[in-house]
């Protein structure tokens, strides 16, 4: 178990040095060894840390996958926040909101969770720049189309929602409540 802790600490140092690729490889080595020892709390932390690294590397799907593994091992407010952030990066605002609400139930006094929950409930109509920021993280072909669709003024919002629904049905379905 000591070797797993050493690997985790080495990964943490690499993360602080912004060497995310090497950090994730180190965390994966620790996960492989930790699986043999069956320590769920430590294993959840390692998956959480991998998720953080993948987020920093802009690999949001992988970040989400590792956040799910962390929650499966330990559904605490810390891991729920991580998963909510991953979902925000994937533009899945409804699911992110659910994660933050669960996290807030576990830690009702957390200002950070309250702020994230507030961020996810801000509608596209009130803050299109939030959406533009999130969309800018995706591949140019899809995002340039979506960014060009964002309404400049509120009178164009119904047209935007209809065009968005037509061009991006899966993304619309994931965020239907948010776009209503």
PDB file of N, CA and C in Angstrom, residues 79-119:
ATOM      1  N   UNK A  79     -16.359  14.132  -5.119  1.00  0.00           N
ATOM      2  CA  UNK A  79     -16.434  13.416  -6.395  1.00  0.00           C
ATOM      3  C   UNK A  79     -17.629  13.871  -7.230  1.00  0.00           C
ATOM      4  N   UNK A  80     -18.727  14.213  -6.568  1.00  0.00           N
ATOM      5  CA  UNK A  80     -19.891  14.718  -7.301  1.00  0.00           C
ATOM      6  C   UNK A  80     -19.593  16.075  -7.946  1.00  0.00           C
ATOM      7  N   UNK A  81     -18.831  16.913  -7.248  1.00  0.00           N
ATOM      8  CA  UNK A  81     -18.410  18.197  -7.827  1.00  0.00           C
ATOM      9  C   UNK A  81     -17.567  17.959  -9.080  1.00  0.00           C
ATOM     10  N   UNK A  82     -16.635  17.008  -8.992  1.00  0.00           N
ATOM     11  CA  UNK A  82     -15.763  16.689 -10.126  1.00  0.00           C
ATOM     12  C   UNK A  82     -16.604  16.251 -11.318  1.00  0.00           C
ATOM     13  N   UNK A  83     -17.570  15.360 -11.055  1.00  0.00           N
ATOM     14  CA  UNK A  83     -18.394  14.879 -12.153  1.00  0.00           C
ATOM     15  C   UNK A  83     -19.258  16.007 -12.723  1.00  0.00           C
ATOM     16  N   UNK A  84     -19.782  16.858 -11.860  1.00  0.00           N
ATOM     17  CA  UNK A  84     -20.559  18.003 -12.330  1.00  0.00           C
ATOM     18  C   UNK A  84     -19.730  18.905 -13.230  1.00  0.00           C
ATOM     19  N   UNK A  85     -18.486  19.146 -12.868  1.00  0.00           N
ATOM     20  CA  UNK A  85     -17.594  19.968 -13.699  1.00  0.00           C
ATOM     21  C   UNK A  85     -17.332  19.300 -15.050  1.00  0.00           C
ATOM     22  N   UNK A  86     -17.161  17.985 -15.024  1.00  0.00           N
ATOM     23  CA  UNK A  86     -16.966  17.253 -16.285  1.00  0.00           C
ATOM     24  C   UNK A  86     -18.195  17.415 -17.181  1.00  0.00           C
ATOM     25  N   UNK A  87     -19.359  17.302 -16.586  1.00  0.00           N
ATOM     26  CA  UNK A  87     -20.594  17.428 -17.356  1.00  0.00           C
ATOM     27  C   UNK A  87     -20.771  18.850 -17.900  1.00  0.00           C
ATOM     28  N   UNK A  88     -20.359  19.842 -17.131  1.00  0.00           N
ATOM     29  CA  UNK A  88     -20.388  21.221 -17.646  1.00  0.00           C
ATOM     30  C   UNK A  88     -19.509  21.341 -18.881  1.00  0.00           C
ATOM     31  N   UNK A  89     -18.319  20.749 -18.821  1.00  0.00           N
ATOM     32  CA  UNK A  89     -17.404  20.801 -19.959  1.00  0.00           C
ATOM     33  C   UNK A  89     -17.959  20.079 -21.178  1.00  0.00           C
ATOM     34  N   UNK A  90     -18.860  19.124 -20.940  1.00  0.00           N
ATOM     35  CA  UNK A  90     -19.490  18.391 -22.041  1.00  0.00           C
ATOM     36  C   UNK A  90     -20.814  19.024 -22.467  1.00  0.00           C
ATOM     37  N   UNK A  91     -21.129  20.196 -21.893  1.00  0.00           N
ATOM     38  CA  UNK A  91     -22.359  20.933 -22.177  1.00  0.00           C
ATOM     39  C   UNK A  91     -23.611  20.166 -21.765  1.00  0.00           C
ATOM     40  N   UNK A  92     -23.491  19.341 -20.742  1.00  0.00           N
ATOM     41  CA  UNK A  92     -24.646  18.586 -20.229  1.00  0.00           C
ATOM     42  C   UNK A  92     -25.101  19.257 -18.938  1.00  0.00           C
ATOM     43  N   UNK A  93     -25.763  20.388 -19.121  1.00  0.00           N
ATOM     44  CA  UNK A  93     -26.104  21.252 -18.000  1.00  0.00           C
ATOM     45  C   UNK A  93     -27.102  20.616 -17.036  1.00  0.00           C
ATOM     46  N   UNK A  94     -28.098  19.894 -17.547  1.00  0.00           N
ATOM     47  CA  UNK A  94     -29.081  19.256 -16.665  1.00  0.00           C
ATOM     48  C   UNK A  94     -28.422  18.223 -15.769  1.00  0.00           C
ATOM     49  N   UNK A  95     -27.586  17.377 -16.362  1.00  0.00           N
ATOM     50  CA  UNK A  95     -26.901  16.348 -15.582  1.00  0.00           C
ATOM     51  C   UNK A  95     -25.933  16.982 -14.587  1.00  0.00           C
ATOM     52  N   UNK A  96     -25.247  18.031 -15.008  1.00  0.00           N
ATOM     53  CA  UNK A  96     -24.329  18.732 -14.098  1.00  0.00           C
ATOM     54  C   UNK A  96     -25.097  19.283 -12.905  1.00  0.00           C
ATOM     55  N   UNK A  97     -26.224  19.879 -13.180  1.00  0.00           N
ATOM     56  CA  UNK A  97     -27.058  20.441 -12.118  1.00  0.00           C
ATOM     57  C   UNK A  97     -27.467  19.361 -11.112  1.00  0.00           C
ATOM     58  N   UNK A  98     -27.811  18.187 -11.613  1.00  0.00           N
ATOM     59  CA  UNK A  98     -28.195  17.071 -10.724  1.00  0.00           C
ATOM     60  C   UNK A  98     -27.025  16.664  -9.825  1.00  0.00           C
ATOM     61  N   UNK A  99     -25.826  16.617 -10.382  1.00  0.00           N
ATOM     62  CA  UNK A  99     -24.633  16.284  -9.591  1.00  0.00           C
ATOM     63  C   UNK A  99     -24.406  17.317  -8.491  1.00  0.00           C
ATOM     64  N   UNK A 100     -24.501  18.587  -8.864  1.00  0.00           N
ATOM     65  CA  UNK A 100     -24.276  19.648  -7.880  1.00  0.00           C
ATOM     66  C   UNK A 100     -25.353  19.633  -6.794  1.00  0.00           C
ATOM     67  N   UNK A 101     -26.589  19.308  -7.168  1.00  0.00           N
ATOM     68  CA  UNK A 101     -27.664  19.217  -6.168  1.00  0.00           C
ATOM     69  C   UNK A 101     -27.401  18.073  -5.189  1.00  0.00           C
ATOM     70  N   UNK A 102     -26.945  16.930  -5.721  1.00  0.00           N
ATOM     71  CA  UNK A 102     -26.590  15.795  -4.847  1.00  0.00           C
ATOM     72  C   UNK A 102     -25.445  16.181  -3.908  1.00  0.00           C
ATOM     73  N   UNK A 103     -24.448  16.846  -4.466  1.00  0.00           N
ATOM     74  CA  UNK A 103     -23.289  17.270  -3.671  1.00  0.00           C
ATOM     75  C   UNK A 103     -23.725  18.238  -2.584  1.00  0.00           C
ATOM     76  N   UNK A 104     -24.635  19.138  -2.916  1.00  0.00           N
ATOM     77  CA  UNK A 104     -25.117  20.128  -1.951  1.00  0.00           C
ATOM     78  C   UNK A 104     -25.900  19.466  -0.819  1.00  0.00           C
ATOM     79  N   UNK A 105     -26.611  18.387  -1.128  1.00  0.00           N
ATOM     80  CA  UNK A 105     -27.320  17.646  -0.067  1.00  0.00           C
ATOM     81  C   UNK A 105     -26.322  17.045   0.916  1.00  0.00           C
ATOM     82  N   UNK A 106     -25.179  16.609   0.403  1.00  0.00           N
ATOM     83  CA  UNK A 106     -24.148  16.022   1.262  1.00  0.00           C
ATOM     84  C   UNK A 106     -23.362  17.084   2.029  1.00  0.00           C
ATOM     85  N   UNK A 107     -23.257  18.278   1.445  1.00  0.00           N
ATOM     86  CA  UNK A 107     -22.487  19.356   2.064  1.00  0.00           C
ATOM     87  C   UNK A 107     -23.221  20.683   1.830  1.00  0.00           C
ATOM     88  N   UNK A 108     -24.323  20.911   2.574  1.00  0.00           N
ATOM     89  CA  UNK A 108     -25.178  22.071   2.318  1.00  0.00           C
ATOM     90  C   UNK A 108     -24.524  23.432   2.557  1.00  0.00           C
ATOM     91  N   UNK A 109     -23.422  23.485   3.273  1.00  0.00           N
ATOM     92  CA  UNK A 109     -22.784  24.762   3.582  1.00  0.00           C
ATOM     93  C   UNK A 109     -21.699  25.159   2.575  1.00  0.00           C
ATOM     94  N   UNK A 110     -21.435  24.297   1.611  1.00  0.00           N
ATOM     95  CA  UNK A 110     -20.345  24.550   0.666  1.00  0.00           C
ATOM     96  C   UNK A 110     -20.690  25.692  -0.290  1.00  0.00           C
ATOM     97  N   UNK A 111     -19.916  26.765  -0.206  1.00  0.00           N
ATOM     98  CA  UNK A 111     -20.096  27.910  -1.107  1.00  0.00           C
ATOM     99  C   UNK A 111     -19.710  27.530  -2.541  1.00  0.00           C
ATOM    100  N   UNK A 112     -18.682  26.697  -2.679  1.00  0.00           N
ATOM    101  CA  UNK A 112     -18.226  26.286  -4.012  1.00  0.00           C
ATOM    102  C   UNK A 112     -19.326  25.508  -4.742  1.00  0.00           C
ATOM    103  N   UNK A 113     -19.980  24.600  -4.041  1.00  0.00           N
ATOM    104  CA  UNK A 113     -21.059  23.819  -4.657  1.00  0.00           C
ATOM    105  C   UNK A 113     -22.237  24.736  -4.984  1.00  0.00           C
ATOM    106  N   UNK A 114     -22.574  25.620  -4.071  1.00  0.00           N
ATOM    107  CA  UNK A 114     -23.676  26.562  -4.314  1.00  0.00           C
ATOM    108  C   UNK A 114     -23.400  27.398  -5.558  1.00  0.00           C
ATOM    109  N   UNK A 115     -22.167  27.840  -5.706  1.00  0.00           N
ATOM    110  CA  UNK A 115     -21.794  28.666  -6.860  1.00  0.00           C
ATOM    111  C   UNK A 115     -21.890  27.867  -8.165  1.00  0.00           C
ATOM    112  N   UNK A 116     -21.423  26.625  -8.137  1.00  0.00           N
ATOM    113  CA  UNK A 116     -21.493  25.788  -9.333  1.00  0.00           C
ATOM    114  C   UNK A 116     -22.949  25.498  -9.708  1.00  0.00           C
ATOM    115  N   UNK A 117     -23.772  25.249  -8.710  1.00  0.00           N
ATOM    116  CA  UNK A 117     -25.185  25.001  -8.975  1.00  0.00           C
ATOM    117  C   UNK A 117     -25.826  26.243  -9.587  1.00  0.00           C
ATOM    118  N   UNK A 118     -25.483  27.388  -9.064  1.00  0.00           N
ATOM    119  CA  UNK A 118     -25.992  28.654  -9.611  1.00  0.00           C
ATOM    120  C   UNK A 118     -25.536  28.818 -11.056  1.00  0.00           C
ATOM    121  N   UNK A 119     -24.281  28.484 -11.317  1.00  0.00           N
ATOM    122  CA  UNK A 119     -23.728  28.602 -12.669  1.00  0.00           C
ATOM    123  C   UNK A 119     -24.503  27.736 -13.655  1.00  0.00           C
TER     124      UNK A 119
END
